[in-house]
PDB file of C-alpha atoms and ligand atoms in Angstrom:
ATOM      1  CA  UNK A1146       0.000   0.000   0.000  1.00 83.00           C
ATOM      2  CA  UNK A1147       1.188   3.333  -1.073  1.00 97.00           C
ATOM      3  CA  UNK A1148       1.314   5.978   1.408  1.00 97.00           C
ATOM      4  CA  UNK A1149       0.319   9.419   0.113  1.00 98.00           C
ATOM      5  CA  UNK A1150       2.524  12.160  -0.362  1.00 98.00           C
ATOM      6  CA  UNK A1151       1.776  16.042  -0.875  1.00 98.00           C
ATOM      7  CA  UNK A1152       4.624  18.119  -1.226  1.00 98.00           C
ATOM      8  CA  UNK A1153       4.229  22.333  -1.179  1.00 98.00           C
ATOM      9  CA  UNK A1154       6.483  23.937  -3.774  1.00 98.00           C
ATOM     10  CA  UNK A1155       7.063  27.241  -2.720  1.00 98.00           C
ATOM     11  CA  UNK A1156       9.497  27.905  -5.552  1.00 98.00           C
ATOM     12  CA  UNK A1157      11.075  31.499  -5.132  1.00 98.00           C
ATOM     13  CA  UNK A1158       8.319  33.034  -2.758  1.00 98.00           C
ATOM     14  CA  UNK A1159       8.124  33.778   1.377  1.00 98.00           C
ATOM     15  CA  UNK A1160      10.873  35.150   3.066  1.00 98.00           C
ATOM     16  CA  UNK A1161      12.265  34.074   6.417  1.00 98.00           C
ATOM     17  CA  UNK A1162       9.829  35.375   9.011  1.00 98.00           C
ATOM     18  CA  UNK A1163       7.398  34.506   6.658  1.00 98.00           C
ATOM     19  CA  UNK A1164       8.555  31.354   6.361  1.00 98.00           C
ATOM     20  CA  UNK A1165       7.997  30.838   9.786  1.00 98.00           C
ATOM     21  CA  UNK A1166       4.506  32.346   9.761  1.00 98.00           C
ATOM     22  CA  UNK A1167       3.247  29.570   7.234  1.00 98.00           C
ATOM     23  CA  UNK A1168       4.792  26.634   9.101  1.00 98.00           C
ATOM     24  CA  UNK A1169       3.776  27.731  12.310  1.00 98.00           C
ATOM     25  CA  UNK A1170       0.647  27.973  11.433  1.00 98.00           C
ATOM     26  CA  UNK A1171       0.583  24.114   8.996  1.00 98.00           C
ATOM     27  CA  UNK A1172       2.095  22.812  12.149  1.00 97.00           C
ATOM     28  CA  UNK A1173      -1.104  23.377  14.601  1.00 96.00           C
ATOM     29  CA  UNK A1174      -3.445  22.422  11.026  1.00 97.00           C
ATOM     30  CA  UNK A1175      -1.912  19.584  10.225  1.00 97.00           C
ATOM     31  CA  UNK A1176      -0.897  18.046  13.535  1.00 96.00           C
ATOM     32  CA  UNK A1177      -3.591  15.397  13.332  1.00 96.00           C
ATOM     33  CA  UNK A1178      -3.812  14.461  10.047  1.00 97.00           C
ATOM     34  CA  UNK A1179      -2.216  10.866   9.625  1.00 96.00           C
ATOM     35  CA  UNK A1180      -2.156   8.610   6.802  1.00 96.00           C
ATOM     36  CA  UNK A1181      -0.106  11.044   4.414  1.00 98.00           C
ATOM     37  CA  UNK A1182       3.637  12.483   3.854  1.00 98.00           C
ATOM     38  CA  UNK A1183       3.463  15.967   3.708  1.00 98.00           C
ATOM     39  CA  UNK A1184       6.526  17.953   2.417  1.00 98.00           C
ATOM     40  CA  UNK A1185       7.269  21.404   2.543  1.00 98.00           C
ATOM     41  CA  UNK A1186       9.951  23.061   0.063  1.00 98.00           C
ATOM     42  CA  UNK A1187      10.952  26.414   0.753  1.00 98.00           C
ATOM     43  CA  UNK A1188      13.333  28.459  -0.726  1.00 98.00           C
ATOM     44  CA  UNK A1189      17.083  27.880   0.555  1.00 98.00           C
ATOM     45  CA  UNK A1190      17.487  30.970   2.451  1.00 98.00           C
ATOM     46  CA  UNK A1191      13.943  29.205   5.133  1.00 98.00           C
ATOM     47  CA  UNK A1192      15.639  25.840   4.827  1.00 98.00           C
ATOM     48  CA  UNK A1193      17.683  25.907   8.435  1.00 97.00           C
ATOM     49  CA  UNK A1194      14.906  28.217   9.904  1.00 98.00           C
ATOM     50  CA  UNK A1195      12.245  25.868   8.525  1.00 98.00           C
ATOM     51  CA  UNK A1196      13.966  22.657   9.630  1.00 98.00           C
ATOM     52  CA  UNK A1197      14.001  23.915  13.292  1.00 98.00           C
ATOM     53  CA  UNK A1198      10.148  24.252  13.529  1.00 98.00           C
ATOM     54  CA  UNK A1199       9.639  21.115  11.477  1.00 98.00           C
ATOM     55  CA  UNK A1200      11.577  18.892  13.917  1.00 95.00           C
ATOM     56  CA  UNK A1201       9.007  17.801  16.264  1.00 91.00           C
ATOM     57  CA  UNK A1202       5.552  17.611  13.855  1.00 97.00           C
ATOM     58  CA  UNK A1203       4.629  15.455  10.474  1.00 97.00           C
ATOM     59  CA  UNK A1204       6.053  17.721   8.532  1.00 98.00           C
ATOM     60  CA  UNK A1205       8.955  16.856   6.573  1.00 98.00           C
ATOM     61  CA  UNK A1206      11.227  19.163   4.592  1.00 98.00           C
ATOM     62  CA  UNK A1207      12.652  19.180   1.387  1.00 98.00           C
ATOM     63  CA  UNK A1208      14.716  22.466  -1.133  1.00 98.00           C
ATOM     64  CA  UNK A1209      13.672  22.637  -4.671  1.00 98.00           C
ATOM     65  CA  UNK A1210      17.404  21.876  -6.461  1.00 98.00           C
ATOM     66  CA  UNK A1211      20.879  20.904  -5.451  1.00 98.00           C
ATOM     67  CA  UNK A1212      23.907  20.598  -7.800  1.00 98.00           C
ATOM     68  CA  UNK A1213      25.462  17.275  -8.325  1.00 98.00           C
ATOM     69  CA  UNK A1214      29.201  18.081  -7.039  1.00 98.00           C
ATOM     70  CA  UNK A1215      30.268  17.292  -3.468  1.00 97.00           C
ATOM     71  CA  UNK A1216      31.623  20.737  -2.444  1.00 97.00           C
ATOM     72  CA  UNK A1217      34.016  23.114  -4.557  1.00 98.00           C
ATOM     73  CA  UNK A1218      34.719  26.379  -6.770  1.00 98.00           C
ATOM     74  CA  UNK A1219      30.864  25.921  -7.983  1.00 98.00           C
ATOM     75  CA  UNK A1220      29.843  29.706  -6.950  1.00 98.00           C
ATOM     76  CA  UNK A1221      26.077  30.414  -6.140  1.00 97.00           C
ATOM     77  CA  UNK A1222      25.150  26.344  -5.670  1.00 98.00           C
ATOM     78  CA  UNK A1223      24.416  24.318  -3.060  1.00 98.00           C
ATOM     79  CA  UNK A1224      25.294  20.915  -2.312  1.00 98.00           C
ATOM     80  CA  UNK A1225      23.765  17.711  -1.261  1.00 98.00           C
ATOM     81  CA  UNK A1226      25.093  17.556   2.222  1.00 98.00           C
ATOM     82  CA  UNK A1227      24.862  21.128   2.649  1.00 98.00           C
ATOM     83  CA  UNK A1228      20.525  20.553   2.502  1.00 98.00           C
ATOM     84  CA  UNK A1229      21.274  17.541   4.535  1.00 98.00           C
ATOM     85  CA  UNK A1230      22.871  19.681   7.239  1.00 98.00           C
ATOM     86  CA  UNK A1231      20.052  22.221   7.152  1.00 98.00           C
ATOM     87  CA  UNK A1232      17.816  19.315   7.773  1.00 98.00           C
ATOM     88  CA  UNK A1233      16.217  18.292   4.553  1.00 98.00           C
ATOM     89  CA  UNK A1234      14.956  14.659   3.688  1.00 98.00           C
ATOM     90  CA  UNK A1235      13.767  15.665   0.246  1.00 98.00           C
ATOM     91  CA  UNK A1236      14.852  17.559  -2.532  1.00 98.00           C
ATOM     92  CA  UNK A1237      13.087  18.175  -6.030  1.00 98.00           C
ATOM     93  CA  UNK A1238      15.086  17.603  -9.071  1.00 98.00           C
ATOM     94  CA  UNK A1239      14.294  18.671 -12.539  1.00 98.00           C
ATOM     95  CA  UNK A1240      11.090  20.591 -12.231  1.00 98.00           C
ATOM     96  CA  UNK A1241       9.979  21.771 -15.476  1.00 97.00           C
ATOM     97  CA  UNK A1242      11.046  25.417 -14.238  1.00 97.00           C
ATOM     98  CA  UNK A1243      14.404  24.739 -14.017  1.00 98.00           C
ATOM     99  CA  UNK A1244      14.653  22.838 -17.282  1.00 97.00           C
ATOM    100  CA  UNK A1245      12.877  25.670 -19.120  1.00 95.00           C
ATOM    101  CA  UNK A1246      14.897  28.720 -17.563  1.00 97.00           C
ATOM    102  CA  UNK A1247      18.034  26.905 -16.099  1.00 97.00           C
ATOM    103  CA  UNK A1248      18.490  24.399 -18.929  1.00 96.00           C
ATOM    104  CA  UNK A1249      18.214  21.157 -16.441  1.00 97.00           C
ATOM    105  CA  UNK A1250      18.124  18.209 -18.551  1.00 98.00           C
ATOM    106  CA  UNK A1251      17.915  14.733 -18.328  1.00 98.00           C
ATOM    107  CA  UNK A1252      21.585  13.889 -18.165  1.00 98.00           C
ATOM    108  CA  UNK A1253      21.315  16.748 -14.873  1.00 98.00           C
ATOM    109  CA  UNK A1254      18.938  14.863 -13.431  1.00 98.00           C
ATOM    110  CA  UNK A1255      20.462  11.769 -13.580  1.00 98.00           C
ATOM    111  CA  UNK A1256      23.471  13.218 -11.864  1.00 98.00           C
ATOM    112  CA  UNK A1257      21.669  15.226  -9.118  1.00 98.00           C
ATOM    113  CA  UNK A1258      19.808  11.897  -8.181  1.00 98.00           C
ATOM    114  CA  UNK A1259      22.747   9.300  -7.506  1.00 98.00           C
ATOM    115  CA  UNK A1260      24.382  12.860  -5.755  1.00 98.00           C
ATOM    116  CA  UNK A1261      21.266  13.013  -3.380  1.00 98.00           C
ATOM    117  CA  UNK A1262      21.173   9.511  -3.044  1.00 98.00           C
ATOM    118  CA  UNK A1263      24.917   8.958  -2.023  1.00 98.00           C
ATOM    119  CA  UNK A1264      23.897  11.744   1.062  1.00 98.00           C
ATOM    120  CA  UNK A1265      20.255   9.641   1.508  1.00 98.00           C
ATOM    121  CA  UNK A1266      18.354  12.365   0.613  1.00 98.00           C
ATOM    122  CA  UNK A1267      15.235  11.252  -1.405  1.00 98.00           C
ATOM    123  CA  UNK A1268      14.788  12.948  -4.465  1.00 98.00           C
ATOM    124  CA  UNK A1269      11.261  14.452  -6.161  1.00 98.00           C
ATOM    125  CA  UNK A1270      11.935  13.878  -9.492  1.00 98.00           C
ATOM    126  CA  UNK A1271       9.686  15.499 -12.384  1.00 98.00           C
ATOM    127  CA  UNK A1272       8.944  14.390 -15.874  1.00 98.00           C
ATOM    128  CA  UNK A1273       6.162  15.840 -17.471  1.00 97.00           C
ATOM    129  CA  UNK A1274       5.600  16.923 -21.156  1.00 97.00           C
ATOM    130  CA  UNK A1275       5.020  20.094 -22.557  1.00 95.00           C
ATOM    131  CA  UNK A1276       1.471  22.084 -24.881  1.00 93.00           C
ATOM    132  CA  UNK A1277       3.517  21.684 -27.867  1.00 93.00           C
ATOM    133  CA  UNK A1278       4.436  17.923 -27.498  1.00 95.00           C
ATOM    134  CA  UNK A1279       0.938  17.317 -26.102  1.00 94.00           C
ATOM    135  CA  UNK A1280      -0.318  18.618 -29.168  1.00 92.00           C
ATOM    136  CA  UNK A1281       1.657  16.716 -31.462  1.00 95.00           C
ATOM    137  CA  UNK A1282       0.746  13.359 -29.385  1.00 96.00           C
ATOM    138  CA  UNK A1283       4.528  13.105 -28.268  1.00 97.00           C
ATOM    139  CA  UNK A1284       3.684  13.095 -24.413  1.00 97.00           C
ATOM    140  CA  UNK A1285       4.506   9.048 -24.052  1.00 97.00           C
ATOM    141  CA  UNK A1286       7.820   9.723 -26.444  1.00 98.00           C
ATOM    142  CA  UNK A1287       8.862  12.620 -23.711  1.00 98.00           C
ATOM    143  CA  UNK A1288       7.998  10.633 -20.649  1.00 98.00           C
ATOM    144  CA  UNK A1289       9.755   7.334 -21.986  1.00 98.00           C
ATOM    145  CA  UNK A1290      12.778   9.541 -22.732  1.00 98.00           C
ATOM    146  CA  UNK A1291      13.128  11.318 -19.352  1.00 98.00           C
ATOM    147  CA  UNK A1292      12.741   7.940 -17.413  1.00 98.00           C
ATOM    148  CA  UNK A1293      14.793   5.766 -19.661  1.00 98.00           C
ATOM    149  CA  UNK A1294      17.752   8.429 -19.389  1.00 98.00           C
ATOM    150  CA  UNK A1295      17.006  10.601 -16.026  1.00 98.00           C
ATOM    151  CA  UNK A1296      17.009   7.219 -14.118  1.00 98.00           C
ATOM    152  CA  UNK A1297      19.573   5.780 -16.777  1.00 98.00           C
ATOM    153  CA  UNK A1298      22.186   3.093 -14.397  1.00 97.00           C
ATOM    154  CA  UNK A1299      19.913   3.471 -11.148  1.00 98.00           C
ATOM    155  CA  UNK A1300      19.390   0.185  -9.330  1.00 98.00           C
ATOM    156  CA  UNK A1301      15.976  -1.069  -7.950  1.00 97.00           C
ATOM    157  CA  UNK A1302      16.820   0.016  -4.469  1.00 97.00           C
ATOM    158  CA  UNK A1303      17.817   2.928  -5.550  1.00 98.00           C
ATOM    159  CA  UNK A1304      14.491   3.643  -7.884  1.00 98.00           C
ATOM    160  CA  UNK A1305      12.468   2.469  -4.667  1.00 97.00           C
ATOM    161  CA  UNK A1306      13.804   5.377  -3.179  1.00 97.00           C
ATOM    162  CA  UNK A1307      12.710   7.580  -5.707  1.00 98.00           C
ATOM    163  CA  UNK A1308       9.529   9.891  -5.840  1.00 98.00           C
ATOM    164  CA  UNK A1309       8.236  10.645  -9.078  1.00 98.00           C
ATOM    165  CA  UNK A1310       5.859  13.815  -9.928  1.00 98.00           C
ATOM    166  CA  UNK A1311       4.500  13.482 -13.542  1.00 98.00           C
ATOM    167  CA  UNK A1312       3.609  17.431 -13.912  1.00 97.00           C
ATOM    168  CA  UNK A1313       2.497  18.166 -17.536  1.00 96.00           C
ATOM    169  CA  UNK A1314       3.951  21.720 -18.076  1.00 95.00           C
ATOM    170  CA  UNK A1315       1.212  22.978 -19.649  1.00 94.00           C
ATOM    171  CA  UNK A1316      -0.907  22.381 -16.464  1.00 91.00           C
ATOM    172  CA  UNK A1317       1.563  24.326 -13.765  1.00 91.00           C
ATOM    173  CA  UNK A1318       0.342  27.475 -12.388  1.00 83.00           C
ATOM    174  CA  UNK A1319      -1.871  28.027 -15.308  1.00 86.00           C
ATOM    175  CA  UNK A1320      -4.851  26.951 -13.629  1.00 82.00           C
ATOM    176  CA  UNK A1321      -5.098  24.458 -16.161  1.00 82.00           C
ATOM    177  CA  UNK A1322      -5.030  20.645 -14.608  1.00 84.00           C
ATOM    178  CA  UNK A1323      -5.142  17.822 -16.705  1.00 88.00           C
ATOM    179  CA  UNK A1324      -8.007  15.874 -16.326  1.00 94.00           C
ATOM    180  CA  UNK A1325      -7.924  12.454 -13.392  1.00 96.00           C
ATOM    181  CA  UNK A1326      -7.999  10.665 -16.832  1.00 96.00           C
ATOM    182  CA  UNK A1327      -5.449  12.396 -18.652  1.00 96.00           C
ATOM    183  CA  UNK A1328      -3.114  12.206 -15.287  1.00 97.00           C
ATOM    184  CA  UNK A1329      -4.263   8.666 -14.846  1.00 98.00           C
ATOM    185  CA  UNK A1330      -3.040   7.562 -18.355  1.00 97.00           C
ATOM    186  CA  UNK A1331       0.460   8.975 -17.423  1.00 98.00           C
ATOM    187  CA  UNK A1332       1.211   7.583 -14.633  1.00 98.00           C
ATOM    188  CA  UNK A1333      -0.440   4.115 -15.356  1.00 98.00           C
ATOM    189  CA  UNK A1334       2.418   4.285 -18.579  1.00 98.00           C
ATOM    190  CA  UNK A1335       4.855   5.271 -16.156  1.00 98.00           C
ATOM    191  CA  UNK A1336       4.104   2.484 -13.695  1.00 98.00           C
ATOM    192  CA  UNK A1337       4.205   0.267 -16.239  1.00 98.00           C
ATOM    193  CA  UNK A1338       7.396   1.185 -17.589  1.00 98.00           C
ATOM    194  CA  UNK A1339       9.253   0.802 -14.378  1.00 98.00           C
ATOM    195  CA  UNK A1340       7.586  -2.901 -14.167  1.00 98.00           C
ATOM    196  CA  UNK A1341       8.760  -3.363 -17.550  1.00 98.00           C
ATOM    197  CA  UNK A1342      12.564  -2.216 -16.872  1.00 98.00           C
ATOM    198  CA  UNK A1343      12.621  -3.126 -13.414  1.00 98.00           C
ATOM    199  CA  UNK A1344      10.150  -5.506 -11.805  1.00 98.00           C
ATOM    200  CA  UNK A1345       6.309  -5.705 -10.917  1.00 98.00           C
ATOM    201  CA  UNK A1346       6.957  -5.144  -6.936  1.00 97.00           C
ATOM    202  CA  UNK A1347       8.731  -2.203  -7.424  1.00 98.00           C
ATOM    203  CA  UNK A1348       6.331  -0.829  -9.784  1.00 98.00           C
ATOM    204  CA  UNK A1349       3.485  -1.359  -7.061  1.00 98.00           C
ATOM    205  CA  UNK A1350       5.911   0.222  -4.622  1.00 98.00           C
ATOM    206  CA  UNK A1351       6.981   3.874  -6.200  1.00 98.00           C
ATOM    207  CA  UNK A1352       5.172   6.800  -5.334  1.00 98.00           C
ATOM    208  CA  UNK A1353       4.367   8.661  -8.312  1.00 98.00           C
ATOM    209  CA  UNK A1354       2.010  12.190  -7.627  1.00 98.00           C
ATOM    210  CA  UNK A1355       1.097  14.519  -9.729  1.00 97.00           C
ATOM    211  CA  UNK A1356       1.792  18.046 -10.338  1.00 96.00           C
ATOM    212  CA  UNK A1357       0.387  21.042 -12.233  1.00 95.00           C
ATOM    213  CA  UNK A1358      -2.730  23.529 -10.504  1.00 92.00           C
ATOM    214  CA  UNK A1359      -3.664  20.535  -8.000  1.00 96.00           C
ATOM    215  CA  UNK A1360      -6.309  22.696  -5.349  1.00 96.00           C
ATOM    216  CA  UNK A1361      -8.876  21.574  -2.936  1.00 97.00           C
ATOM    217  CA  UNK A1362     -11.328  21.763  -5.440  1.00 96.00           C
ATOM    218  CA  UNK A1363      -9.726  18.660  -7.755  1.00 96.00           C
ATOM    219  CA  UNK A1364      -7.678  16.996  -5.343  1.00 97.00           C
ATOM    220  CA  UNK A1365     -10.063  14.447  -4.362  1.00 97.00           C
ATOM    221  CA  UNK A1366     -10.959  13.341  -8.079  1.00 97.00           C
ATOM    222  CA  UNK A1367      -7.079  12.991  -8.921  1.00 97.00           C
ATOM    223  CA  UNK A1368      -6.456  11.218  -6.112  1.00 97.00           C
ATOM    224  CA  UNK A1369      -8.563   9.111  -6.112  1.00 97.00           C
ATOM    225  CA  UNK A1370      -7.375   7.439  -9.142  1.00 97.00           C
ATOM    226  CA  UNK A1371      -5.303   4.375  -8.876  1.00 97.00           C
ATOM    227  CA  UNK A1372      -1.848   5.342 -10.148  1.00 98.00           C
ATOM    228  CA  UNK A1373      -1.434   8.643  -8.328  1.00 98.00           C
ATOM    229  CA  UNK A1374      -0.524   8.638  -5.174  1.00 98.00           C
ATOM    230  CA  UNK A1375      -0.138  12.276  -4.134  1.00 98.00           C
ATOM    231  CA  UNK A1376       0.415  15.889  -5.516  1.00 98.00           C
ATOM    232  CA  UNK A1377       3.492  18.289  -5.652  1.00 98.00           C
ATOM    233  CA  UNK A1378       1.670  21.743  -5.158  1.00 98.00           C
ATOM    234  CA  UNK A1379       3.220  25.079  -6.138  1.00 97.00           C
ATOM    235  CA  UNK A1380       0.658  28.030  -5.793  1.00 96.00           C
ATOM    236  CA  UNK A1381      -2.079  26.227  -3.290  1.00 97.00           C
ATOM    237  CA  UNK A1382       1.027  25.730  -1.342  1.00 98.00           C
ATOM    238  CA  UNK A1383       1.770  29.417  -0.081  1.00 98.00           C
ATOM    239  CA  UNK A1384      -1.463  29.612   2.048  1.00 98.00           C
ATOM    240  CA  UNK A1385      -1.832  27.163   5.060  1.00 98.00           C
ATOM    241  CA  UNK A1386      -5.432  27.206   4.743  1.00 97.00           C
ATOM    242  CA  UNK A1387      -5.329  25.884   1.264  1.00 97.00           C
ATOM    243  CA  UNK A1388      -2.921  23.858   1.802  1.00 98.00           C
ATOM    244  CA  UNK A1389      -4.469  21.894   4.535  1.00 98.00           C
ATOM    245  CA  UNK A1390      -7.951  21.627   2.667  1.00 98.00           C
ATOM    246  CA  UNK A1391      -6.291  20.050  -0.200  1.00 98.00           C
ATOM    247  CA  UNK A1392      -4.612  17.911   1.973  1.00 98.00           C
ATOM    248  CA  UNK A1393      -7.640  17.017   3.482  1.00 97.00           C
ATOM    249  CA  UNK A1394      -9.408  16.638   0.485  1.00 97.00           C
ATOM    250  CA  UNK A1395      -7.174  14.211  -0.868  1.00 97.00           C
ATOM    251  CA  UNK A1396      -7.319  11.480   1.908  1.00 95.00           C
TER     252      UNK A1396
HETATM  253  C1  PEP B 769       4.688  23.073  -9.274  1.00 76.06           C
HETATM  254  O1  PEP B 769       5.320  24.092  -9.064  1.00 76.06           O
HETATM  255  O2  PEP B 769       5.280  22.001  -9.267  1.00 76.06           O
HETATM  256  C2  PEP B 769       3.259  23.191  -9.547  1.00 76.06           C
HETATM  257  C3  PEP B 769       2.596  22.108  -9.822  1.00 76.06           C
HETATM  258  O3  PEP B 769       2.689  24.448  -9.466  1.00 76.06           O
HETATM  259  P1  PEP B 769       1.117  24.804  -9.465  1.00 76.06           P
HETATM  260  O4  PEP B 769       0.481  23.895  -8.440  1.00 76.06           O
HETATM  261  O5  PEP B 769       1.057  26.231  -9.079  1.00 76.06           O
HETATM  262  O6  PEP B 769       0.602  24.524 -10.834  1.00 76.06           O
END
């Protein structure tokens, strides 16, 4: 059975006491919800603050990239033990924003994950497609090619270890989400291509959620369907009382 997971995205928003603000107040709203992961990613500069007030509730916390290199003349990134010493379990790799404006690509990805992983960090890692390949019907092509080389050499305990967010691009904060059966069909394929590269237990074992304008409004139809298993939310994240409704909403 698949525990659910709903991580926050809070890309490059809240500031410190801010920071604080929000997870002080998730902390006494989500305190006794069970039965689901929940994830907060803040920007790095709330990372050590966040981690403090984090430590003793059901909150876990993750940063939204990492660079691949241990430590070094690498000016302006941060490396996997550095989140790891600011208290982060999680850390999202290859969101569709940082492929688009930071040119993160597959062959990044696959580097940033065995990084994380050497440190035991578990990584969120996103595929998704985006209007244009829709449109032309290449959304399986683009998925197949961001597994097959994004998780190109990982082993099975390694993959186990791996969260996946399928987050069509199209969908993120444009209000547009795909539909349960349009997110459905994706992550049935991609469930079905890990039990075709790897095994069938470890395809009934990997989280994969889903990404792209998830609210309380939709949550409970999308999760509800059998291959998704939680929700990486960027703009319902930045209010605790959305937050927690769609968190509620989706048990
Ligand atoms: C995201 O940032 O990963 C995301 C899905 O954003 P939004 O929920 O705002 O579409």
């Amino acid at each position: 059975m698949r525990k659910l997971f709903i991580a926050g995205n809070w890309k490059m928003n809240k500031t410190i006491s801010e920071t604080v603000e929000l997870v002080n107040s998730l902390k006494r709203e989500v305190s006794d919800i069970e039965g689901v992961d929940i994830v907060i990613c803040p920007g790095f500069t709330s990372l050590s603050e966040a981690a403090d007030l984090v430590i003793d509730s059901n909150i876990g916390l993750g940063a939204q990239n990492v660079y691949w290199q241990e430590k070094g003349a690498f000016t302006g990134e941060v490396s996997p033990m550095m989140l790891k010493d600011a208290g982060c379990k999680y850390v999202i790799i290859g969101h569709s924003e940082r492929r688009k404006y930071f040119g993160e690509t597959n062959d990044t990805v696959l580097k940033k994950i065995n990084a994380v992983q050497s440190v035991r960090l578990i990584p969120i890692v996103c595929v998704g497609e985006t209007l244009e390949e829709r449109d032309n019907k290449k959304t399986i092509e683009v998925i197949e090619k961001q597994l097959q080389d994004g998780f190109k050499g990982i082993n099975e305990d390694n993959l186990e270890k791996i969260i996946i967010a399928y987050e069509p691009v199209w969908a993120i904060g444009t209000g547009k989400t795909a539909t349960p059966e349009q997110a459905e069909e994706i992550h049935k394929f991609i469930r079905d291509w890990i039990q075709e590269k790897y095994s069938l237990d470890l395809s009934e074992e990997v989280r994969i959620i889903y990404g792209g304008s998830v609210k309380a409004s939709n949550a409970k139809e999308l999760m509800s369907q059998k291959n998704i298993d939680g929700a990486l939310v960027g703009g319902a994240s930045l209010e605790s009382q959305l937050f927690v409704e769609l968190i509620k909403n989706s048990l």
